[in-house]
XYZ file of C-alpha atoms in Angstrom:
587
model
C 0.000 0.000 0.000
C 2.873 2.374 0.829
C 4.532 1.718 -2.554
C 1.213 2.236 -4.329
C 0.623 5.603 -2.620
C 4.229 6.662 -3.180
C 4.044 5.861 -6.888
C 0.670 7.575 -7.247
C 2.013 10.763 -5.647
C 5.035 10.781 -7.949
C 2.818 10.271 -10.981
C 0.461 12.977 -9.743
C 3.317 15.462 -9.850
C 4.200 14.302 -13.377
C 0.589 14.669 -14.524
C 0.308 18.226 -13.197
C 3.524 19.090 -15.034
C 2.769 17.303 -18.318
C -0.807 18.591 -18.701
C -1.059 21.896 -16.789
C -4.009 23.028 -18.927
C -6.035 19.933 -18.002
C -5.042 19.406 -14.359
C -4.665 21.568 -11.284
C -4.166 21.275 -7.508
C -7.414 21.361 -5.511
C -7.756 22.018 -1.772
C -10.082 19.507 -0.094
C -11.633 20.048 3.327
C -12.339 17.392 5.953
C -14.870 18.938 8.384
C -14.340 17.841 11.989
C -17.363 17.383 14.283
C -15.670 15.557 17.181
C -12.578 16.757 19.024
C -10.874 13.363 18.990
C -11.024 13.289 15.161
C -8.788 16.335 14.890
C -5.476 14.664 15.886
C -6.554 11.384 14.260
C -7.089 12.863 10.797
C -4.260 15.371 11.264
C -1.695 12.598 11.668
C -3.042 10.732 8.628
C -3.007 13.801 6.405
C 0.496 14.790 7.526
C 1.724 11.276 6.702
C 0.243 11.800 3.228
C 2.305 15.007 2.915
C 5.378 13.191 4.220
C 5.101 10.355 1.690
C 4.771 12.927 -1.122
C 8.064 14.464 0.002
C 9.321 17.063 -2.468
C 6.305 16.301 -4.682
C 3.878 17.616 -2.038
C 1.612 20.154 -3.738
C 1.032 22.302 -0.662
C 1.264 21.537 3.014
C -2.001 20.574 4.746
C -3.288 22.793 7.541
C -5.904 23.043 10.297
C -8.756 25.556 10.258
C -10.744 26.982 13.124
C -14.528 26.744 12.989
C -14.926 30.379 11.916
C -12.277 30.103 9.199
C -13.787 26.840 7.891
C -17.207 28.503 7.589
C -15.620 31.476 5.857
C -14.101 29.228 3.173
C -17.063 26.818 2.979
C -20.120 28.873 4.104
C -22.564 26.088 3.172
C -21.236 23.813 5.947
C -23.411 22.750 8.870
C -22.475 25.011 11.759
C -23.761 23.104 14.790
C -21.192 20.871 16.525
C -18.516 21.865 13.996
C -15.123 21.837 15.733
C -12.908 22.874 12.850
C -11.516 21.391 9.658
C -8.377 20.059 8.003
C -7.462 21.020 4.444
C -5.135 18.989 2.228
C -4.247 19.306 -1.456
C -4.717 16.770 -4.206
C -4.657 16.826 -7.991
C -7.822 17.236 -10.039
C -8.645 16.576 -13.680
C -11.524 19.030 -13.937
C -11.965 18.933 -17.693
C -12.509 16.537 -20.564
C -10.635 13.247 -20.066
C -10.843 12.683 -23.808
C -8.300 15.489 -24.225
C -5.955 13.480 -22.008
C -6.313 10.502 -24.367
C -5.624 12.664 -27.424
C -2.710 14.349 -25.673
C -1.151 11.012 -24.741
C -1.536 9.583 -28.243
C -0.304 12.682 -30.060
C 2.601 13.036 -27.643
C 3.848 9.546 -28.553
C 3.222 9.673 -32.311
C 4.117 12.142 -35.019
C 0.780 11.344 -36.630
C -2.268 9.947 -34.877
C -4.152 7.354 -36.908
C -7.887 7.324 -36.238
C -9.404 3.925 -35.485
C -12.848 4.763 -34.189
C -15.615 2.449 -33.004
C -13.694 -0.805 -33.531
C -14.384 -3.714 -31.179
C -12.316 -6.812 -30.565
C -14.366 -9.855 -31.556
C -11.766 -12.547 -30.903
C -8.080 -13.187 -30.312
C -6.569 -15.047 -33.275
C -5.084 -18.472 -32.593
C -1.838 -19.641 -34.183
C -0.855 -16.080 -35.134
C -0.462 -12.855 -33.191
C -3.476 -10.665 -33.823
C -7.184 -10.032 -33.248
C -10.456 -10.230 -35.131
C -12.115 -6.792 -35.189
C -15.524 -5.417 -36.035
C -16.188 -1.868 -37.203
C -19.361 -0.923 -35.295
C -20.115 1.903 -37.735
C -20.127 -0.248 -40.880
C -20.495 -3.776 -39.465
C -17.451 -5.007 -41.395
C -15.106 -7.505 -39.744
C -11.383 -7.829 -40.405
C -8.183 -9.259 -38.926
C -5.358 -7.158 -37.517
C -1.981 -8.848 -37.088
C 0.861 -7.471 -34.999
C 4.058 -8.465 -33.230
C 2.294 -8.062 -29.893
C -1.320 -7.814 -28.656
C -2.004 -5.772 -25.518
C -5.304 -6.121 -23.647
C -6.044 -2.754 -22.018
C -9.827 -2.891 -21.704
C -10.457 -1.790 -18.123
C -13.465 -3.494 -16.499
C -13.841 -5.743 -19.585
C -10.366 -7.233 -19.085
C -11.534 -10.783 -18.392
C -13.808 -10.991 -21.440
C -10.781 -10.450 -23.712
C -8.594 -12.810 -21.670
C -11.203 -15.550 -22.139
C -11.062 -15.026 -25.912
C -7.441 -16.085 -25.611
C -8.051 -18.885 -23.061
C -11.549 -19.848 -21.928
C -10.212 -21.623 -18.825
C -8.322 -18.640 -17.425
C -9.665 -17.457 -14.013
C -11.060 -13.954 -13.617
C -8.704 -11.340 -12.191
C -10.938 -8.277 -12.479
C -13.685 -7.234 -10.079
C -15.414 -4.168 -11.538
C -16.757 -1.733 -8.970
C -19.205 1.094 -9.549
C -19.509 4.491 -7.933
C -22.523 6.733 -8.534
C -21.935 10.440 -9.148
C -24.421 13.294 -9.359
C -24.036 16.864 -10.605
C -25.748 19.737 -8.826
C -25.722 23.531 -9.310
C -22.507 25.342 -8.456
C -24.014 27.184 -5.499
C -23.796 24.009 -3.397
C -20.014 24.382 -3.026
C -17.336 27.098 -3.194
C -15.555 27.587 -6.524
C -12.147 26.458 -5.249
C -12.699 24.113 -2.295
C -13.803 20.486 -2.184
C -15.140 18.454 0.712
C -14.492 14.838 1.700
C -16.260 12.619 4.229
C -14.054 9.573 4.936
C -16.694 7.755 6.996
C -20.284 7.829 5.752
C -23.181 5.878 7.254
C -22.394 2.812 5.108
C -18.604 3.021 5.450
C -17.855 4.420 2.003
C -16.106 7.714 1.262
C -18.177 10.527 -0.220
C -16.697 13.492 -2.094
C -18.221 16.871 -2.821
C -16.188 18.874 -5.341
C -16.448 21.943 -7.588
C -16.420 20.834 -11.231
C -16.946 22.910 -14.376
C -18.710 25.614 -12.315
C -21.043 22.926 -11.015
C -20.834 20.679 -7.952
C -20.141 16.968 -8.312
C -20.964 14.611 -5.446
C -20.460 10.869 -5.332
C -19.322 7.785 -3.518
C -16.362 5.486 -3.797
C -16.955 2.229 -5.593
C -18.783 -0.961 -4.657
C -18.750 -4.307 -6.570
C -20.901 -4.503 -9.697
C -21.552 -6.577 -12.805
C -20.437 -5.221 -16.179
C -22.538 -7.422 -18.439
C -24.353 -4.156 -19.048
C -23.381 -0.615 -18.083
C -24.727 0.139 -14.584
C -27.515 2.685 -14.551
C -27.798 5.182 -11.682
C -30.753 4.173 -9.506
C -33.000 6.422 -7.461
C -31.822 4.866 -4.169
C -28.179 5.652 -5.072
C -29.028 9.272 -5.771
C -31.080 9.608 -2.586
C -28.228 8.134 -0.527
C -25.794 10.741 -1.849
C -28.307 13.526 -1.236
C -28.859 12.338 2.347
C -25.102 12.411 2.998
C -24.856 15.882 1.448
C -27.658 17.083 3.751
C -25.661 15.837 6.752
C -22.856 18.255 5.958
C -24.681 21.327 4.677
C -26.361 23.894 6.872
C -30.094 23.903 7.595
C -30.453 27.122 5.553
C -29.364 25.236 2.409
C -32.262 23.156 1.078
C -30.882 20.112 -0.749
C -33.519 19.337 -3.367
C -33.888 16.202 -5.458
C -34.824 18.421 -8.380
C -31.365 20.016 -8.319
C -29.735 16.816 -9.600
C -28.843 17.882 -13.139
C -27.154 14.641 -14.217
C -26.320 11.263 -12.681
C -24.172 8.394 -13.829
C -22.357 5.310 -12.621
C -18.629 5.038 -13.245
C -16.829 1.692 -13.392
C -13.417 1.028 -11.881
C -11.558 -2.257 -12.533
C -10.129 -3.532 -9.252
C -7.891 -6.566 -9.783
C -6.324 -9.550 -8.071
C -2.783 -10.515 -8.991
C -2.861 -14.104 -10.371
C 0.820 -14.494 -9.447
C 0.185 -13.556 -5.809
C -0.409 -16.082 -3.030
C -3.415 -14.091 -1.829
C -5.567 -14.134 -4.950
C -8.723 -13.102 -3.095
C -7.612 -9.626 -2.020
C -8.443 -6.799 -4.416
C -5.792 -4.273 -5.355
C -6.161 -0.653 -6.411
C -2.759 -0.874 -8.066
C -2.235 -2.105 -11.626
C -1.221 -5.632 -12.647
C 0.562 -6.771 -15.833
C 0.088 -10.438 -16.819
C 1.287 -12.492 -19.802
C -0.701 -15.491 -21.058
C 0.815 -18.686 -22.488
C 0.069 -17.394 -25.990
C 1.814 -14.084 -25.295
C -1.244 -11.860 -24.755
C -0.162 -8.926 -22.560
C -2.862 -7.750 -20.125
C -2.702 -4.511 -18.158
C -5.501 -4.246 -15.581
C -6.405 -2.098 -12.602
C -4.741 1.226 -11.881
C -6.193 4.708 -12.305
C -5.803 7.859 -14.363
C -3.129 9.300 -12.091
C -0.726 6.421 -12.763
C -1.395 6.040 -16.499
C 2.260 6.728 -17.401
C 3.611 4.089 -15.005
C 1.011 1.618 -16.288
C 2.088 2.227 -19.880
C 5.772 1.940 -18.942
C 5.322 -1.419 -17.190
C 3.171 -2.742 -20.053
C 5.645 -1.776 -22.762
C 8.553 -3.197 -20.736
C 6.704 -6.518 -20.469
C 5.922 -6.519 -24.211
C 9.558 -5.818 -25.140
C 10.822 -8.580 -22.901
C 8.206 -11.155 -23.922
C 8.353 -10.616 -27.683
C 11.988 -9.505 -28.057
C 10.921 -6.197 -29.581
C 13.386 -3.457 -30.442
C 13.061 -0.582 -28.011
C 13.875 2.977 -28.928
C 14.859 5.567 -26.348
C 11.847 7.507 -25.103
C 11.807 9.496 -21.899
C 8.211 9.910 -20.721
C 8.760 11.437 -17.281
C 8.428 15.177 -17.768
C 7.138 14.846 -21.336
C 4.431 17.424 -21.998
C 1.206 16.336 -23.649
C -0.253 17.935 -26.758
C -1.613 21.377 -25.980
C 0.711 22.013 -23.036
C 3.809 23.272 -24.867
C 2.810 26.914 -25.330
C -0.011 27.029 -22.803
C -0.044 29.614 -20.024
C -2.734 30.706 -17.547
C -3.200 33.925 -19.550
C -3.464 32.297 -22.984
C -7.230 32.875 -23.008
C -6.635 36.650 -23.149
C -5.057 36.279 -26.597
C -8.121 34.343 -27.730
C -10.374 37.183 -26.581
C -8.200 39.881 -28.155
C -7.345 38.124 -31.429
C -10.684 36.485 -32.239
C -13.369 38.321 -30.264
C -14.466 35.345 -28.153
C -16.354 35.733 -24.887
C -14.024 35.593 -21.912
C -15.790 32.521 -20.468
C -15.620 30.701 -23.813
C -11.960 31.632 -24.259
C -11.093 30.326 -20.780
C -12.910 27.075 -21.542
C -11.087 26.592 -24.858
C -7.681 27.385 -23.345
C -8.146 25.008 -20.420
C -9.514 22.228 -22.645
C -7.362 22.372 -25.781
C -4.313 24.215 -24.431
C -2.342 25.876 -27.227
C -4.547 24.023 -29.737
C -7.404 26.354 -28.756
C -6.395 28.665 -31.597
C -7.287 25.932 -34.101
C -10.815 25.825 -32.674
C -11.079 29.628 -32.605
C -10.080 29.858 -36.296
C -13.124 27.843 -37.380
C -15.576 29.550 -35.013
C -18.534 31.160 -36.782
C -19.270 34.872 -36.753
C -22.206 35.613 -34.437
C -23.429 38.742 -36.199
C -23.522 40.541 -32.827
C -21.446 43.426 -31.528
C -20.020 41.036 -28.934
C -18.909 38.293 -28.996
C -17.705 38.543 -32.575
C -17.259 34.770 -33.029
C -18.252 31.667 -31.111
C -21.903 30.577 -31.218
C -22.793 28.619 -28.069
C -24.535 25.267 -28.266
C -26.571 26.185 -25.170
C -26.613 29.537 -23.432
C -25.508 28.455 -19.935
C -22.369 26.532 -20.980
C -19.275 27.760 -22.856
C -19.276 24.990 -25.494
C -19.423 26.418 -29.017
C -20.442 25.039 -32.405
C -16.846 25.126 -33.662
C -15.981 22.382 -31.152
C -18.372 20.038 -32.943
C -16.597 20.690 -36.247
C -13.220 20.228 -34.567
C -14.440 17.005 -32.940
C -15.363 15.596 -36.345
C -11.811 16.374 -37.548
C -10.615 14.276 -34.587
C -12.736 11.305 -35.735
C -15.923 11.937 -33.735
C -18.611 9.944 -35.554
C -21.578 9.807 -33.168
C -23.689 12.359 -31.344
C -23.201 10.371 -28.106
C -19.443 10.851 -28.442
C -19.920 14.582 -28.930
C -22.137 15.215 -25.882
C -20.274 12.902 -23.519
C -16.571 12.896 -24.429
C -15.745 15.791 -26.763
C -17.873 18.095 -24.616
C -19.149 17.303 -21.115
C -22.731 18.459 -21.632
C -24.233 15.045 -20.844
C -22.335 14.933 -17.551
C -23.164 18.510 -16.568
C -26.859 18.865 -17.411
C -28.906 16.241 -19.250
C -31.618 18.736 -20.212
C -29.069 21.130 -21.688
C -27.498 18.244 -23.603
C -30.927 17.232 -24.881
C -31.605 20.789 -26.050
C -28.232 20.992 -27.839
C -28.630 17.634 -29.626
C -30.595 18.806 -32.708
C -27.987 21.462 -33.500
C -25.093 19.066 -32.829
C -26.617 16.443 -35.146
C -27.184 19.073 -37.853
C -23.533 20.198 -37.715
C -22.211 16.628 -37.714
C -24.598 15.737 -40.540
C -23.260 18.595 -42.632
C -19.627 17.657 -41.955
C -20.116 13.905 -42.479
C -22.759 14.056 -45.247
C -25.401 12.231 -43.212
C -28.785 11.572 -44.771
C -31.963 12.475 -42.880
C -32.416 8.870 -41.739
C -28.871 8.779 -40.315
C -29.446 12.065 -38.479
C -32.673 10.694 -37.002
C -30.885 7.524 -35.828
C -28.097 9.538 -34.204
C -30.597 11.788 -32.439
C -32.551 8.832 -31.056
C -29.385 6.992 -29.957
C -28.147 10.067 -28.093
C -31.526 10.625 -26.408
C -31.561 6.970 -25.305
C -28.060 7.409 -23.880
C -29.150 10.475 -21.890
C -32.339 8.779 -20.716
C -30.818 5.572 -19.359
C -27.111 6.172 -18.653
C -26.980 9.834 -17.634
C -29.930 9.991 -15.235
C -32.593 11.559 -17.450
C -34.968 8.681 -16.666
C -34.723 9.052 -12.895
C -35.076 12.822 -13.360
C -38.247 12.566 -15.434
C -39.636 9.940 -13.040
C -39.918 12.719 -10.437
C -42.947 14.055 -12.302
C -45.269 11.587 -14.034
C -49.000 11.246 -14.594
C -49.004 9.023 -11.479
C -47.389 11.616 -9.207
C -49.315 12.338 -6.015
C -50.708 15.759 -5.166
C -49.815 16.423 -1.548
C -50.787 20.051 -1.112
C -52.729 21.661 1.721
C -56.164 23.031 0.727
C -54.993 26.659 0.865
C -52.129 25.926 -1.568
C -54.464 24.027 -3.911
C -56.822 27.005 -4.008
C -53.914 29.419 -4.606
C -52.550 27.363 -7.500
C -56.019 26.903 -8.983
C -56.430 30.676 -9.000
C -53.084 31.063 -10.766
C -54.095 28.434 -13.320
C -57.430 30.215 -14.026
C -55.560 33.405 -14.906
C -54.377 31.496 -17.984
C -57.481 29.345 -18.472
C -59.905 32.245 -19.007
C -62.398 30.035 -20.851
C -62.550 27.556 -17.943
C -61.688 24.615 -20.207
C -59.737 22.797 -17.468
C -56.500 23.018 -19.455
C -54.156 25.586 -20.981
C -52.527 25.658 -24.403
C -49.804 27.689 -26.092
C -52.448 30.232 -27.187
C -53.538 30.773 -23.561
C -49.953 31.406 -22.441
C -49.294 33.713 -25.406
C -52.399 35.774 -24.580
C -51.298 36.350 -20.973
C -47.717 37.157 -21.986
C -48.932 39.707 -24.544
C -51.025 41.393 -21.848
C -47.851 42.033 -19.819
C -45.794 42.954 -22.922
C -43.625 39.816 -22.934
C -42.634 38.214 -26.245
C -41.676 34.532 -26.530
C -41.401 32.448 -29.697
C -43.789 29.561 -30.266
C -41.104 26.839 -30.279
C -39.889 27.880 -26.832
C -43.439 27.912 -25.488
C -44.016 24.452 -26.925
C -40.894 23.162 -25.111
C -42.008 24.784 -21.840
C -45.483 23.225 -21.933
C -44.126 19.869 -23.085
C -42.074 19.595 -19.861
C -45.344 19.501 -17.865
C -47.640 17.840 -20.402
C -47.457 14.423 -18.730
C -49.955 12.610 -20.957
C -48.528 14.308 -24.102
C -51.852 15.526 -25.480
C -50.561 18.997 -26.367
C -52.065 20.787 -23.374
C -51.449 21.185 -19.638
C -54.425 20.175 -17.522
C -55.183 21.496 -14.042
C -54.281 18.175 -12.453
C -50.898 18.163 -14.215
C -50.220 21.689 -12.991
C -51.065 20.707 -9.399
C -48.799 17.654 -9.709
C -46.003 19.974 -10.839
C -46.465 22.405 -7.943
C -46.635 19.527 -5.448
C -43.364 18.090 -6.808
C -41.739 21.526 -6.581
C -42.837 21.960 -2.962
C -41.350 18.561 -2.070
C -38.069 19.490 -3.796
C -38.385 16.705 -6.364
C -38.556 19.153 -9.267
C -36.719 22.451 -9.666
C -36.158 24.944 -12.453
C -39.581 24.424 -14.056
C -39.920 27.158 -16.657
C -43.716 26.958 -16.712
C -43.997 27.348 -12.929
C -41.681 30.378 -12.912
C -43.388 31.900 -15.959
C -46.899 31.559 -14.468
C -45.814 32.922 -11.087
C -44.053 35.870 -12.715
C -47.077 36.634 -14.908
C -49.417 36.458 -11.899
C -47.288 38.905 -9.896
C -47.006 41.238 -12.887
C -50.765 41.306 -13.403
C -51.375 41.900 -9.685
C -49.064 44.906 -9.677
C -50.894 46.415 -12.604
C -54.276 45.911 -10.950
C -53.035 47.278 -7.619
C -51.907 50.688 -8.965
C -54.828 53.182 -9.021
C -55.127 55.311 -12.159
C -54.815 58.593 -10.203
C -51.470 57.448 -8.774
C -50.008 56.041 -11.950
C -49.409 59.288 -13.782
C -52.973 60.029 -14.786
C -55.108 58.499 -17.531
C -58.658 58.581 -18.755
């Protein structure tokens, strides 16, 4: 365990140096609610600093209660003794850029092999049988050495080589949720090392949002694990334990949810084959298949080094000299913290967009800026956003296609992080993303429709859209007190002037016109569709009451229809409340 931690800390330092645009130190707070925990955790954290040695990012320190609340004002105040802060490395941005940076850093030219799956390991010769998932074609690839680096699917490939080989991989899943940024400070994370079920929970700022989640527990990878409602509720309950009573933690504030898989392994050469390791293991089969399993992002360089060393030794390959420690990844060479200013000045990008491009693509951000479309506005001059609340621009879709992106799912989940940040925003951006990709890749209308449906299915099942929409269905209970029911009925009747028992786009347009508010028909259709539970093109009184009940219980938040109707009601009341003789005259 000591050697594993020591190696991870050394590799952490390398990662921060090799990809400064993608990684950064992050202070993490451990709140202390019992006096005896203070020396206990203090010793552990200081040992962590000691093991890091000269690679220690910054020395950990103790905070008083008042100082802890100053840095993390959302914390629960009662019984808080103080806090300990330590520093760790964070990869806050797109991990796909790490993959591209690693590949481009090792090769003078990156060859794109996209969407190819291993069907079988060839017998008698060194190679694999592959299938192109985009075209369905199958073909053989022969090589001097085959390396199995398939994460949680390690054993499935090993059994292609030898069906009798025992499993060495135990996949484990950890559920993560994304919440609005106001749940945590911009530059301070929080860690609870001892939750009610013994797992560790983290609470970190991420992409101007807040990500919360648990460490892993064993799972089955026959299909990708889907975040369940009980997992999300568990995380929310733990978050409530640490946030103050004045911060209402609402189920409706979960913007995205997913389950990540980590491949824990047992070493087949070890005497204790039952114990799981968080380190990586390199094995060689009788046929010469090299398997690298386990590990984590932090130690990717050491994993690659050990794998290549094993391949060279096993297959008598010629090894060239290549120093990887200290090697900067693509995008890092000419990057600096102020690079985004040049993007603003030279191309007329918004400052937020420029910062995003610089911290995602590094010095390659200029290539994205060059293909950014003119907005037609005074400012920004270029850079049309995919959705208004996130800094992703249309030019990134074009650039992604140049880097072999071939599916809409790839674009919303790996090239951008929209699917991980806000499933509704990703859903709204999909039609435009598919249109751009269709233009670049010459898709027919049928292909565009298939891509749109596949991406929506991905959001619905794997990114938490299903559990989000399940918070408001036609079976949702109405648990409102009589006075609230009467108040909401009155608000509904302001729109339903004809007493039909439902409201349509025309009803909403009429009220908005009366208060001088303009809104296009497509937007109104989207707003009503969010609440139209039986999808009959209208919002009935019962559906509206179900919505307001779900909002009161915190299961739904950010409903545009609820905010619009409340705002219109207040606006109309103000107009009725001002007498003519006090409003500047009149007839």
